[in-house]
Each structure stands twice: as C-alpha cells, then as structure tokens.
Coordinates of C-alpha atoms and ligand atoms in Angstrom, one line a residue:
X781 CA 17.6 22.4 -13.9
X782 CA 15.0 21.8 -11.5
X783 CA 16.7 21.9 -7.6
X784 CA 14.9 18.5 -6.7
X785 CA 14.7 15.0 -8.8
X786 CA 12.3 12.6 -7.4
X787 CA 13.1 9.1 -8.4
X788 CA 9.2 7.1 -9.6
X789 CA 6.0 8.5 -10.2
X790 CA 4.5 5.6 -8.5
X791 CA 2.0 7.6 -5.4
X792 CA 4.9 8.3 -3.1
X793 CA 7.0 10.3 -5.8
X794 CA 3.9 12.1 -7.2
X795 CA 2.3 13.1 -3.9
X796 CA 6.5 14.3 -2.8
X797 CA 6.5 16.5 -5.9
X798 CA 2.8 17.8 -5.6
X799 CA 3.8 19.2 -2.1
X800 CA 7.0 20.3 -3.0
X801 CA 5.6 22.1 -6.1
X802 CA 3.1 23.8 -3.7
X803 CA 5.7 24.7 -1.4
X804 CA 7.5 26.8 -4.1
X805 CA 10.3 24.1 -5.0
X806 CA 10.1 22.9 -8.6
X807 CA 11.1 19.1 -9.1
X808 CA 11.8 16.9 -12.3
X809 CA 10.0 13.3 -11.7
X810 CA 11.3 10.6 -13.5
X811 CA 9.5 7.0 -14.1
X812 CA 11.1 4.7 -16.1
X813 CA 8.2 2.8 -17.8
X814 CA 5.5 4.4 -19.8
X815 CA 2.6 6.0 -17.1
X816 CA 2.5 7.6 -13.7
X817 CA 0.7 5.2 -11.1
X818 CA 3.1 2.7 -10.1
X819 CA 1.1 -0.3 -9.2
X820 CA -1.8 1.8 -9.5
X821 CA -4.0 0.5 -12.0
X822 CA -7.9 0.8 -13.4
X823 CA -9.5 -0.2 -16.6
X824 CA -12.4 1.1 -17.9
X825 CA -13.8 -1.6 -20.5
X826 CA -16.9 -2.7 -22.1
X827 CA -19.0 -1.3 -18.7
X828 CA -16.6 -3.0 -16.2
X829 CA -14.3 -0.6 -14.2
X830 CA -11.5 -3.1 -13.2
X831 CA -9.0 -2.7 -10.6
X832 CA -5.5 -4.6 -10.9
X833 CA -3.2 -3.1 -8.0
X834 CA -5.1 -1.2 -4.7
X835 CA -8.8 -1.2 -4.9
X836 CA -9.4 0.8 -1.7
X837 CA -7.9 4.2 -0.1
X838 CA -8.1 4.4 3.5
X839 CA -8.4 7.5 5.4
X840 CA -5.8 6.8 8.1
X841 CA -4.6 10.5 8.6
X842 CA -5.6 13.7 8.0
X843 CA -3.3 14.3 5.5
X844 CA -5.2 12.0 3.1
X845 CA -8.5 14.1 3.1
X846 CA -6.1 17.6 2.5
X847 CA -4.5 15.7 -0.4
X848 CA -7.8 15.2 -2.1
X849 CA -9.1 18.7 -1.4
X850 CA -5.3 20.2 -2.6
X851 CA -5.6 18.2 -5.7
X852 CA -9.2 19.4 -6.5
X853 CA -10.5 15.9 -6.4
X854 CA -13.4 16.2 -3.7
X855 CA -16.1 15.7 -6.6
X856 CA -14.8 12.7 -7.8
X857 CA -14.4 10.7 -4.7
X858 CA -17.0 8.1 -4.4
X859 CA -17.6 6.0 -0.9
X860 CA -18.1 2.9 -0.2
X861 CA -22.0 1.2 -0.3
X862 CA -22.5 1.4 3.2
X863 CA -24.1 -2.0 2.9
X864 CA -21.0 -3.5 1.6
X865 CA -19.2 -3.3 5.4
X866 CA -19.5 -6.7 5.8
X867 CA -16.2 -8.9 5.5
X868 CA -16.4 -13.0 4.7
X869 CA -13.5 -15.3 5.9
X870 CA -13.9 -18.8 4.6
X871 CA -14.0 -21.8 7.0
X872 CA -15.7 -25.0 6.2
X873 CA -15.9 -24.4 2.6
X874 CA -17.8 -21.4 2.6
X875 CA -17.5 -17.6 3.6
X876 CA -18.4 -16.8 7.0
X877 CA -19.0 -13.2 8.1
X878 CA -17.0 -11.6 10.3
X879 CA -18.3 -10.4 14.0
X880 CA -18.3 -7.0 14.0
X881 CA -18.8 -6.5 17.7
X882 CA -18.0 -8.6 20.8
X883 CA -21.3 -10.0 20.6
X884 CA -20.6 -11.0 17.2
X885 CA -18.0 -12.6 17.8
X886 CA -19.5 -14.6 20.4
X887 CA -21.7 -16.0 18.8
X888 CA -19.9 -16.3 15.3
X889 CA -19.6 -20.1 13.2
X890 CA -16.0 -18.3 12.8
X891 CA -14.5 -19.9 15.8
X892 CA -14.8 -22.9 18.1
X893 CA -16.0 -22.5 21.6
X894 CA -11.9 -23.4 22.4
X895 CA -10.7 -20.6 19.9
X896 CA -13.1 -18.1 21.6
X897 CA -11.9 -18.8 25.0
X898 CA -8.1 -18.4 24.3
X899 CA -9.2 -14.7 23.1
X900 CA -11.3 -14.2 25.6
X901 CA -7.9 -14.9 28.2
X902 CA -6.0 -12.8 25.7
X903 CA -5.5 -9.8 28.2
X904 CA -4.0 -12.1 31.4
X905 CA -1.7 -13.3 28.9
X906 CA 1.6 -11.7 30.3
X907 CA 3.4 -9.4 28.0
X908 CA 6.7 -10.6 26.2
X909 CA 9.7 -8.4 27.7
X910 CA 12.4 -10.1 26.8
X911 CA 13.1 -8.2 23.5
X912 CA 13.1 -11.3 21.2
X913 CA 11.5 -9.8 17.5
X914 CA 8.7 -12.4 16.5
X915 CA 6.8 -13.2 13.9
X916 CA 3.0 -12.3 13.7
X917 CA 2.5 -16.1 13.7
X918 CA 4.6 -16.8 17.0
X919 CA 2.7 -13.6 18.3
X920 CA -0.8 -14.8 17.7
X921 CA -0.5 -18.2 19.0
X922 CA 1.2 -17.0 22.2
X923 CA -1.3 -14.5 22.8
X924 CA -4.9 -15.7 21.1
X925 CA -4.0 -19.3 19.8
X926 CA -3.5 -21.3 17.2
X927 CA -6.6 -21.3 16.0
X928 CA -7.3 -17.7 15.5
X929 CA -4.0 -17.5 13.6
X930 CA -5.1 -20.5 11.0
X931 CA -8.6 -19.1 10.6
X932 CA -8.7 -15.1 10.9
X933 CA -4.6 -14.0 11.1
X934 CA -2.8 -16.0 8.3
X935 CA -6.1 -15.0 5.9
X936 CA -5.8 -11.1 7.2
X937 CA -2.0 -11.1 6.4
X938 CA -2.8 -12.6 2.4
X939 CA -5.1 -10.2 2.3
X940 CA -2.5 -7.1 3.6
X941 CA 1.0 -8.5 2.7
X942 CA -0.1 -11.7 0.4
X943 CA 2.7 -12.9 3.3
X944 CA 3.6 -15.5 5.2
X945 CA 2.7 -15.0 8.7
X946 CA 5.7 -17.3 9.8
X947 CA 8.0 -14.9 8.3
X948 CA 6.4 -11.3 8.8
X949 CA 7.4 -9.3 11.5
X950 CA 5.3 -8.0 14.2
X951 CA 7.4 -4.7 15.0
X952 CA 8.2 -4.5 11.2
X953 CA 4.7 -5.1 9.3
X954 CA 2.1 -4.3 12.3
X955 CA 3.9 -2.3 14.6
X956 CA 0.6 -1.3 16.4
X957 CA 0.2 -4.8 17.7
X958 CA 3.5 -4.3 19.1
X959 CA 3.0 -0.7 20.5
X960 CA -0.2 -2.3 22.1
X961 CA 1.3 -5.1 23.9
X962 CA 4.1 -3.0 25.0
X963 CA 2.5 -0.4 26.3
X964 CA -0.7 -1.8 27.6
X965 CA 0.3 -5.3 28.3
X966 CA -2.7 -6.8 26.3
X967 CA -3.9 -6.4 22.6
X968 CA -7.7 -5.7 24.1
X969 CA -7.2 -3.7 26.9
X970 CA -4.9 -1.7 24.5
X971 CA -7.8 -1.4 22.0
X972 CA -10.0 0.3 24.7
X973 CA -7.6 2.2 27.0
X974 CA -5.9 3.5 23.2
X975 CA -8.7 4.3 22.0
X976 CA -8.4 8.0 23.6
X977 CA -4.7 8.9 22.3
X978 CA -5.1 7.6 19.1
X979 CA -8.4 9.9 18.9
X980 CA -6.1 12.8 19.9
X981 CA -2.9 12.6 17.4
X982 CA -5.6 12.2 14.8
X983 CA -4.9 8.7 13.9
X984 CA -7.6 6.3 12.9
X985 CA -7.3 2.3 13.4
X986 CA -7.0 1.4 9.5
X987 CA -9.7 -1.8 10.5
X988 CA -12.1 1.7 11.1
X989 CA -10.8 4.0 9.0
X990 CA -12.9 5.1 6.2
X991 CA -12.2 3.9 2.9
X992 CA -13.0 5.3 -0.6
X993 CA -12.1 5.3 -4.1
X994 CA -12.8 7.6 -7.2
X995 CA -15.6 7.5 -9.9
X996 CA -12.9 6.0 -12.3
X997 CA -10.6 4.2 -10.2
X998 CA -7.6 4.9 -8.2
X999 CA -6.2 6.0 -11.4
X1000 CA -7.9 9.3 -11.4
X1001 CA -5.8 10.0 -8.1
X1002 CA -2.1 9.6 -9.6
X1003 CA -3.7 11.3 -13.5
X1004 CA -4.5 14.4 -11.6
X1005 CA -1.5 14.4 -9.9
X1006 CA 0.6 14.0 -13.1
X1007 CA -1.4 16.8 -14.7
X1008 CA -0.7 19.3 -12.4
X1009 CA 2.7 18.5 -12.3
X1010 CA 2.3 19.3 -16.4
X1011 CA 6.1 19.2 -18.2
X1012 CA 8.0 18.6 -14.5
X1013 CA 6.8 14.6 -15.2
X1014 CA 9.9 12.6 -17.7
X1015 CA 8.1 9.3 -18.6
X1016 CA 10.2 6.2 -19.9
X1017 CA 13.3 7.9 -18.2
X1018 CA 15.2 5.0 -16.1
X1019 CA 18.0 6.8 -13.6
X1020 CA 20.9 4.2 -13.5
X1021 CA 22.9 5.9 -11.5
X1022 CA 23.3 8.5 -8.7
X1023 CA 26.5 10.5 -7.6
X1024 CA 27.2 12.9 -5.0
X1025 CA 28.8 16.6 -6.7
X1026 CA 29.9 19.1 -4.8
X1027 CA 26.9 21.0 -6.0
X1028 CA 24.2 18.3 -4.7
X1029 CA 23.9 15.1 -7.5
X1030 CA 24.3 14.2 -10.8
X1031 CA 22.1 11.6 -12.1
X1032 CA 22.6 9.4 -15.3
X1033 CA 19.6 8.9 -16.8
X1034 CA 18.2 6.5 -19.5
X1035 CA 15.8 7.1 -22.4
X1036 CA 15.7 4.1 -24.3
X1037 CA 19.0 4.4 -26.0
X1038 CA 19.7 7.6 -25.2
X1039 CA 22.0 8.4 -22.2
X1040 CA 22.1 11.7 -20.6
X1041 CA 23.0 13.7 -17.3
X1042 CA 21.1 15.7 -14.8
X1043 CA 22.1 17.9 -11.9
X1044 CA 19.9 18.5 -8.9
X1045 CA 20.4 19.7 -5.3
X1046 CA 18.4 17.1 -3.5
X1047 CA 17.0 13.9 -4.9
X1048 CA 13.8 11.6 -3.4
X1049 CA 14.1 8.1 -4.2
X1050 CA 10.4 6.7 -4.4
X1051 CA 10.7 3.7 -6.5
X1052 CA 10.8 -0.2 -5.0
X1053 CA 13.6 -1.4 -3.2
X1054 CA 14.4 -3.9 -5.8
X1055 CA 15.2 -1.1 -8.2
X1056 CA 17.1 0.7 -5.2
X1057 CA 19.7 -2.2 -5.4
X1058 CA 20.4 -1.8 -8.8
X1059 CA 21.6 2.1 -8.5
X1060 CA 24.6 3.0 -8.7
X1061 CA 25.7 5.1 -6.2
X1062 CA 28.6 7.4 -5.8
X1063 CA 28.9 9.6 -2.8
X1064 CA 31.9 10.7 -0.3
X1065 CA 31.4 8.1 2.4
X1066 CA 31.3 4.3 1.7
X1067 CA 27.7 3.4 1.5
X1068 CA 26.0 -0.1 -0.3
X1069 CA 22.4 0.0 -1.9
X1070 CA 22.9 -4.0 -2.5
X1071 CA 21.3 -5.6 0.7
X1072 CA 17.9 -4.2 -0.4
X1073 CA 18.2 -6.5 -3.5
X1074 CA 17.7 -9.2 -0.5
X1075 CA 14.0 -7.8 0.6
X1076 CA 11.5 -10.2 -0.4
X1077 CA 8.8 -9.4 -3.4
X1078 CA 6.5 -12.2 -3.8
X1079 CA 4.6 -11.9 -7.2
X1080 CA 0.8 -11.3 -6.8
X1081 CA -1.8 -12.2 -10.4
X1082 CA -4.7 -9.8 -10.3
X1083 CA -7.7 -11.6 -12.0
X1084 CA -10.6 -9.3 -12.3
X1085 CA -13.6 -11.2 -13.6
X1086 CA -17.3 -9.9 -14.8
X1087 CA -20.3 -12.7 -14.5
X1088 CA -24.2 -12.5 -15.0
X1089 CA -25.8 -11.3 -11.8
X1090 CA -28.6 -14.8 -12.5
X1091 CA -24.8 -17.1 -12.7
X1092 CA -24.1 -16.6 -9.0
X1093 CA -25.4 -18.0 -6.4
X1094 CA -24.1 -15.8 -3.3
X1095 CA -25.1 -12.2 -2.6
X1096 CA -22.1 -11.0 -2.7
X1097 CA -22.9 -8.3 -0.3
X1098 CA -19.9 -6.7 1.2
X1099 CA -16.1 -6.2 0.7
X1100 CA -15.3 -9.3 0.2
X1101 CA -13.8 -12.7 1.5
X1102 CA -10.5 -13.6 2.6
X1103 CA -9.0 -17.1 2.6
X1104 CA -6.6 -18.8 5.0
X1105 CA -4.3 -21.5 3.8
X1106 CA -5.8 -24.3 5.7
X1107 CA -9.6 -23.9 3.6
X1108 CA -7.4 -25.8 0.9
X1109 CA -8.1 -23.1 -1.9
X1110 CA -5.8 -21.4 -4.4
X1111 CA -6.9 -18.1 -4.7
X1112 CA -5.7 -15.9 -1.7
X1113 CA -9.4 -13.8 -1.5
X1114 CA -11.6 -11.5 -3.8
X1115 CA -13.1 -8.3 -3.5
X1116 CA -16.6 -7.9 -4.6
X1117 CA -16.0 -4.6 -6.4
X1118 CA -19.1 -3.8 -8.1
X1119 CA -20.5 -4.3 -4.6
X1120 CA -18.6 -1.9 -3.2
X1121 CA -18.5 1.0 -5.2
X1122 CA -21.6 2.0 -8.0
X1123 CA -20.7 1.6 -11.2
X1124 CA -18.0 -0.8 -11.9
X1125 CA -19.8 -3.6 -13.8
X1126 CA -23.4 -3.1 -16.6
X1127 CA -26.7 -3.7 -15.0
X1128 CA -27.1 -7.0 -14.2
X1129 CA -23.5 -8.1 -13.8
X1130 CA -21.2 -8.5 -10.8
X1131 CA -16.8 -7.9 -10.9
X1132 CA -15.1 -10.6 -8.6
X1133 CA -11.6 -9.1 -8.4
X1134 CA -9.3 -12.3 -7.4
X1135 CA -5.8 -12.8 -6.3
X1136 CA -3.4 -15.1 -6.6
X1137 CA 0.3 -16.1 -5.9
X1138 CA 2.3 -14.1 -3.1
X1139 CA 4.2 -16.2 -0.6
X1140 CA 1.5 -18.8 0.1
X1141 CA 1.6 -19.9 -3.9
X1142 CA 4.0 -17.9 -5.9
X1143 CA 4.5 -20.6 -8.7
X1144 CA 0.6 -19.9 -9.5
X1145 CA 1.0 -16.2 -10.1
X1146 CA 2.9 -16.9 -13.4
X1147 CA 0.3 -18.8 -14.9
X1148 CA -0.8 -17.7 -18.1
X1149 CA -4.0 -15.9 -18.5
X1150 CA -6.7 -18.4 -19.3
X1151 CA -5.3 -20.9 -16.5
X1152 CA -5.4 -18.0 -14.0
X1153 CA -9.1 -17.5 -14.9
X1154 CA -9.5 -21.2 -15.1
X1155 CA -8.4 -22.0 -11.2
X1156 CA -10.2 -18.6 -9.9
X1157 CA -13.8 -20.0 -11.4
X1158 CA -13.3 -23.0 -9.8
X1159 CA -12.4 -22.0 -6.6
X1160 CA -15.2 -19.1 -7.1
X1161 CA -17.6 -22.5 -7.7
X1162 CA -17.0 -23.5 -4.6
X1163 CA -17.6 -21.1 -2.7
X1164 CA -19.9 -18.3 -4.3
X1165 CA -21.6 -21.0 -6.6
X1166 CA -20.9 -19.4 -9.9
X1167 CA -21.7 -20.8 -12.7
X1168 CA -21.0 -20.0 -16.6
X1169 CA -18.7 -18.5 -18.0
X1170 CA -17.3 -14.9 -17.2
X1171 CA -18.8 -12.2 -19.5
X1172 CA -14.8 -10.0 -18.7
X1173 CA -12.0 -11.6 -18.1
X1174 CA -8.6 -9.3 -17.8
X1175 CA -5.9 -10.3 -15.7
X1176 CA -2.7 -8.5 -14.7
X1177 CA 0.6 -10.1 -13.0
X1178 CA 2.6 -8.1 -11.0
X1179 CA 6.1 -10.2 -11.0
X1180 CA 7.2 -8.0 -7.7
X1181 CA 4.2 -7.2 -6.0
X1182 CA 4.6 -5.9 -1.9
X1183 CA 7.8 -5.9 0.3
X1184 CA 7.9 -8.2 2.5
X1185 CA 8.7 -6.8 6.1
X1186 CA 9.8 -9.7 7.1
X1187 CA 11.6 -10.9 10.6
X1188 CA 15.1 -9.0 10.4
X1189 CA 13.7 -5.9 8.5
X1190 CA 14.9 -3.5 11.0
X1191 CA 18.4 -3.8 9.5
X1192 CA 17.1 -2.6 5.7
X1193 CA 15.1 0.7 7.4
X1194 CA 18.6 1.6 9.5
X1195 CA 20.4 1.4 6.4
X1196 CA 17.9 3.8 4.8
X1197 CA 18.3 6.2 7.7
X1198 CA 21.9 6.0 7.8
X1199 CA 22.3 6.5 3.8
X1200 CA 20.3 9.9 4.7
X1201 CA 22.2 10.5 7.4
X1202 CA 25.6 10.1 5.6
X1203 CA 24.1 11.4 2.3
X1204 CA 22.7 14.2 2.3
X1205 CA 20.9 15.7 0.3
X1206 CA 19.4 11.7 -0.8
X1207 CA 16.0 10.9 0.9
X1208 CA 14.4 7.8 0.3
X1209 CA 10.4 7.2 0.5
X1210 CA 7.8 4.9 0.1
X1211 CA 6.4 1.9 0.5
X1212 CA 9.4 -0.2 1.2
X1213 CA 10.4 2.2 3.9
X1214 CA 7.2 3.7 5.7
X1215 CA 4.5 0.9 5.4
X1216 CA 2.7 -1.0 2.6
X1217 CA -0.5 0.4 2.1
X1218 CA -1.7 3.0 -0.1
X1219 CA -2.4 5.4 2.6
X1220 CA 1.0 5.1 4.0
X1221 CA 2.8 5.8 0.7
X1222 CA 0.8 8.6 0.3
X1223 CA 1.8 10.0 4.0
X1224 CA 5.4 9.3 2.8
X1225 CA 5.2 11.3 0.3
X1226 CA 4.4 14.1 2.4
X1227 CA 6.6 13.7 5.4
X1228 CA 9.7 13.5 2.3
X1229 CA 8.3 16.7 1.1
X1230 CA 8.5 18.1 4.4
X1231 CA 12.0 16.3 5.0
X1232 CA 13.2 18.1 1.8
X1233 CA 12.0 21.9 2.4
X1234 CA 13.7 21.8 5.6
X1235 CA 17.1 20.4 4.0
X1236 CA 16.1 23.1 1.5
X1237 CA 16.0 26.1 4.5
X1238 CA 18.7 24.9 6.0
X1239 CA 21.0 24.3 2.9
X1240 CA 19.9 26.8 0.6
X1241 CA 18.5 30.1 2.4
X1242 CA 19.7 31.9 -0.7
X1243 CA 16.9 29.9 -2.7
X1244 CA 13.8 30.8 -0.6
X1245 CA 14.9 34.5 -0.4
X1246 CA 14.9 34.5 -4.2
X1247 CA 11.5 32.8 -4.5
X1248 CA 10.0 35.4 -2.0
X1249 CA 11.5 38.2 -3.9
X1250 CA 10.4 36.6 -7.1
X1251 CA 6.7 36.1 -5.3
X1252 CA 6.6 39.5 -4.3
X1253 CA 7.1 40.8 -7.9
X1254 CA 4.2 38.6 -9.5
X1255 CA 2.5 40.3 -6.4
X1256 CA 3.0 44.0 -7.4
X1257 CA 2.3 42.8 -10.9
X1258 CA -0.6 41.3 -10.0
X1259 CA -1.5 44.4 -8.0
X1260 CA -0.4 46.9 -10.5
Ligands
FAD2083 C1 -1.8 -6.2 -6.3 C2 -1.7 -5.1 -5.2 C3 -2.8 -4.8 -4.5 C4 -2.8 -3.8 -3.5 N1 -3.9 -3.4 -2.8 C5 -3.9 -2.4 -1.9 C6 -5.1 -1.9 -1.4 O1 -6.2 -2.4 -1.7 N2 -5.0 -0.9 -0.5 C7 -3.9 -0.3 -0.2 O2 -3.9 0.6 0.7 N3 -2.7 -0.7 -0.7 C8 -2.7 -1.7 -1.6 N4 -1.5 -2.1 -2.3 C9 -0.3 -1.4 -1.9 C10 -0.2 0.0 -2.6 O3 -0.8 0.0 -3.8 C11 1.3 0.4 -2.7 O4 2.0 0.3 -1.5 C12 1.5 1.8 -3.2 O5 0.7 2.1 -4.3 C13 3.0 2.0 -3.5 O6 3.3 3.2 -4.1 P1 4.8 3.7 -4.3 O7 4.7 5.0 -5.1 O8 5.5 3.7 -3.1 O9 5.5 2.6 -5.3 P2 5.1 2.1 -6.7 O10 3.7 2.1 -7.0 O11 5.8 0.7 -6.8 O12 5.9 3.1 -7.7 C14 7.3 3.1 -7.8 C15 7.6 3.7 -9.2 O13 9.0 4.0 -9.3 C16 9.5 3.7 -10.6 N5 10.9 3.4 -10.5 C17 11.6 2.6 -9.7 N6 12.9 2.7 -9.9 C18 13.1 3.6 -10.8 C19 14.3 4.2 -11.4 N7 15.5 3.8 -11.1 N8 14.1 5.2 -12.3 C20 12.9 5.6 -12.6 N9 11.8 5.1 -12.1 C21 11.9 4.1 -11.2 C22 8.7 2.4 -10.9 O14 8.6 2.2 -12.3 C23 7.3 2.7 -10.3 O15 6.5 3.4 -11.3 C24 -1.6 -3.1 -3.3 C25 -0.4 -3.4 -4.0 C26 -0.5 -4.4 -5.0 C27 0.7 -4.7 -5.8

C-alpha cells in the first residue's frame, strides 16, 4: 500500500500528490465522483470552449509558473488578449470601465464627486486598534464610504466569494486589507509603501498578477496531472471514514457497493469542508469534524452562452463586468471569454459566461436550465444589448459552490490546526482552509506536500534511506 492517501482529486489533492510523487513518496488519490478536476470544468462543443467552474489562473507565486513547467505544460498555456485588461462594473444601467490609474479614477462616471473624496481621505482615516473582527462591509464604509462599498466592493466580492459583504470577514477572506491597515495605518499608503516587501517575498497583488489559462481550458491542467499520476488515481472511490492505527490510518472506502479498507501512514484531506463533516473519524484524542458542516456554501449556476457577433450590441472588449446588488439585476457578472482568450467561440460568435445565485440570490441558482438562460438574456439585454437567440446554451449548477469565510471563521481554521496538531499523521488542505482561489489551492497543495515529507523525515527515516538505496541501484543500473 501506498505510504500516503490524499483525500479528492479536486487541484489541491492532485497538485499534493504530483509533488509528493516527485519527491520520491508514492500516494493513492481517491475522488469519489467520476473525474479529476473538482470544480474544474471545460467543454469543448460545437466550436465553443465553455468554462463552468474557474475561468482564470492567476500567477500569484512563483510556485504556480514551476507547476506548469514540472508538469510539462508550458506549450499549452495561452495568455490573456492583452486588449481584454479592461474590467466593467455596472452603474446606471450600463457597464462602466474601471480606472486603472489614479487619474482614472478621477475622472471615472464610476463614482460621485462625494464617493471620490471619502477615498481620497481614506489614508487620515485612523486605523481600527481595538481588535473587533469586521466585516468587509463595516470595513469599507468606515474607511472609503458607503458608496464605494454599494458600487465597486459588494460587486468585487460576487465576483470573488459570490458573498455577502455584510457577512465576509476581512481578516478571514482578504486578509491583505487587514495586513495593510495594520501595519501601515492606511489601505493607500500601504499599497505604495508595500509595494517594496511584497516585490521581495515574491508575492504579486492578485488585482496585478498575471492571469492565464490553457488552449483547452483549465481542464488540461488537472488531465495532465491525473495522467502522470497514471494507476496511483482511484475514481468513484468515496472514503467514509478515517481511523487512527497504531501503524498511521486505516481508511474505509466506498466503491459503489463495494466496501473495502486501506492502510496508509499519512493521509491529506483535500476535499470541501462539507464532505469533511461527514467523516468519520477515529483517532486517540477526542476530536469533532462536525462544526465544519456549519461553513456556509452558497450554490452558484454557471450559464455559458454563445450569440452571433452582428446580435450584440457592446464590444465586449475586456474581462468582463461585475454587478453590485443595488443595479437591480439578477445575474451576479459575466466574463467575456471568447474575448479573453483565442479560440473559445466559431468565427463570428462571442461566449458570455454568466453567473448566478450565491448569497445575493441563492433561490435562482436552482432554476432549471432554460429559465436560467431565460433571466441571463434578459439581464444581458439590458446591458450589452443582445439580441436573438443564443446559438450555445450549456449551463452547469454547482449546489455547493465556495466557502464562505465568513465573520467567525477563525474558529473553523484553529480547529483544522489543532486536528493536525493532535492528529498526526492527518493534514488537511485546500480551499476551505488556505484561501478560495485557484491559485491558492494550488499553493496548498504544495505547502501540504511539503508538510507531509517533513512528517515523512521525521517519522519514517527508515523510508527515505530505503528509497536512496533503492535510487542508487536504478543508478548503477542505469550506469552499468
Ligand atoms: C463557479 C466557480 C467559479 C470559480 N472561479 C474561479 C476563478 O475564476 N479563479 C479562481 O482562481 N478560482 C475560482 N474558483 C475557485 C477555485 O476553482 C477553487 O477554489 C479550487 O478549484 C478548489 O480546488 P480544491 O481541489 O481545493 O477543491 P475541489 O475542486 O472542490 O475538489 C475537491 C474534491 O474532493 C472530492 N472529495 C471530497 N470529499 C471526498 C471524500 N470523502 N472521498 C473522496 N473524494 C472526496 C470531491 O469530489 C472533489 O472532487 C471558482 C469556483 C467556482 C465553484
């Protein structure tokens, strides 16, 4: 039996097994539905290249670019139109571009003369000191105004969390903003003064931090992954439970009907946090997985639509356009995808990739199909002036979409580090734990792998001693 069991092949579990592969420690992966990916999802049909879960990878740490270049994928990355920088947020019925400079933003239909002063006092704002966790609504308004939270913030946190920014956390979900405050008394004076340190860990804002994709989708990122993991990947394999041995763990596994047993030293659990509640789990102190069936999920409706380029009335140049709640519309934002990267629509034809649901509406991402479709054109109407009917139409619903990391979450993540404390042996990853994006899941998946070989030295010398001896056999074999 492999020595480590990693718990989802969702981009956290495959990226942890990848490294750990690399680093001489074979691993068993087990997903329990029917592909590797997670929420990772792309669709090539009829000319359209659809994306239902992340459409973008950003390059917020080094460690992204090495994973590319360790997976062989360099080739098949594909950038970004750099014509397609610009973002819309919709005021007065209709997308607005957003400033890209201080200048911009001066001059910007964005913002009222009022909302542009309030930022412009941002940094004599005093800092808060008194400790009290806030949301990133309470935040905004006390330190750039109402205002900028109804029109920019509350759009930017659909567009991140599909949240509610009366609920998120600012330590929790943009702990930057916090960092900033704290240590520079002021979000803008932080920006520039930061600017400096951030440039020396290696760290890149993710508002500036390239982002990319792959000739085929996301997809082709968590495929590749998966193949080079070859036989170590167990597909429609649920673990139900998880018990502490005196040898490491013993997991029961499910295969359909089948029940069996599997024995590992260490085990990574990168699934969702909703599935973490449900485990069993047996091990020699007292420890609970149920208060992470209390983490929020809202349930996001992907709706990825194709239309004539002549049936649109809007350029459509750029990422795409956010929407705050006050604008009155349903849809949270689109993304125009076949703007952004070549190739993912026919010639002559645009793909609008909509959402809808998460906390602002979740009652609408339940919808069936053609109603989804139904309220996206209409809202697209509006505000792109499309007309006719879509020539694609796929929609996708994800009934659990993104963790909320809500006001409170602190007490979920000290759980998690006091289960690994207590448990060793059990390390838990991913985006519940080390932030939502893709980027970060993938950086999770290499700090685990990390986390694991040092358990590995520390528990196991024996282990690594064989595998050199072993190593330096294949060598003289090699040699010979
Ligand atoms: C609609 C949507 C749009 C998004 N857009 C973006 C974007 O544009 N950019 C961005 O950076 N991020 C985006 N994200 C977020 C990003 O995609 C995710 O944070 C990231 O892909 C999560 O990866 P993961 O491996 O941690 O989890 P998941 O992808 O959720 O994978 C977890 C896997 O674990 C498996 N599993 C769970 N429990 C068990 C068990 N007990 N036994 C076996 N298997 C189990 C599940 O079946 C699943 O396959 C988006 C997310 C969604 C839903």
């Amino acid at each position: 039996m492999d020595p480590v069991a990693i718990i989802g092949a969702g981009v956290t579990g495959l990226t942890a097994a990848f490294y750990l592969n690399r680093k001489g420690i074979p691993v068993t992966v087990y997903e329990a539905s029917g592909r590797v990916g997670g929420v990772i999802q792309s669709l090539r049909q009829d000319g359209y290249l659809a994306e239902f879960g992340p459409n973008t990878l950003l390059e917020t740490s080094p460690k992204i670019r090495q994973l590319i270049r360790d997976a062989g994928l360099e080739s098949r990355r594909l950038d970004p139109d750099p014509k397609a920088e610009a973002r819309y947020v919709v005021r007065y019925q209709r997308p607005i571009a957003m400033p890209g400079s201080p200048l911009g933003f001066l001059t910007t239909g964005l913002f009222t003369v009022r909302a542009k002063l309030a930022v412009l006092r941002e940094p004599f704002v005093p800092p808060r000191r008194d400790g009290k966790e806030e949301s990133i609504a309470e935040f905004v308004v006390r330190r750039l105004g109402q205002e900028f939270l109804d029109h920019a913030i509350d759009a930017l946190v659909a567009g991140v969390y599909a949240g509610d920014p009366y609920k998120l956390s600012v330590p929790q979900a943009f702990p930057k903003l916090a960092q900033l405050e704290a240590n520079y008394g002021s979000l803008i004076k932080g920006q520039i003064l930061g600017a400096r340190e951030r440039k020396r860990r290696g760290e890149i804002a993710k508002d500036r931090a390239p982002k990319f994709s792959f000739d085929e989708g996301l997809q082709v990122l968590t495929e590749t992954l998966e193949e080079r993991l070859g036989e170590s990947v167990c597909l429609n394999t649920s673990v139900t439970k998880i018990a502490q041995t005196p040898a490491g763990w013993a997991l029961d596994l499910r295969q359909g009907a089948r029940e069996t047993r599997a024995e590992h030293s260490a085990v990574i659990y990168a699934g969702t946090a909703f599935r973490l509640a449900e485990l069993k789990l047996q091990t020699q102190s007292a420890l609970t997985l149920t208060p992470f069936s209390e983490i929020r999920y809202p349930p996001v409706a992907s709706v990825v639509l194709g239309f004539r380029r002549e049936d649109i009335e809007h350029p459509c140049e750029g990422f795409g356009m956010l929407i705050p709640k006050v604008a009155g519309f349903k849809i949270l934002g689109t993304i125009f995808s076949s703007s952004l990267f070549p190739n993912r629509a026919p010639a002559g034809h645009l793909t609008l990739t909509s959402y809808v649901g998460g906390e602002r509406y979740p009652e609408l991402a339940a919808l069936p199909p053609d109603k989804l479709v139904a309220l996206t054109c209409e809202d697209l109407r509006i505000l792109l002036g499309v007309r006719g009917q879509p020539t694609f139409q796929h929609t996708v619903l994800y009934p659990k979409a993104i963790p909320q990391y809500n006001v409170g979450y602190g007490r979920y993540r000290e759980l998690m580090a006091e289960i690994e404390t207590k448990a060793p042996g059990l390390f838990l990853a991913g985006h519940y734990r080390d932030g939502v994006s893709l980027s970060d899941s993938i950086v999770s998946g290499c700090n685990v792998a990390d986390r694991v070989e040092k358990h590995f030295r520390a528990n196991h010398p024996m282990f690594f001693q064989a595998c050199g001896r072993m190593s330096f056999t294949l060598h003289a074999f090699r040699v010979s």
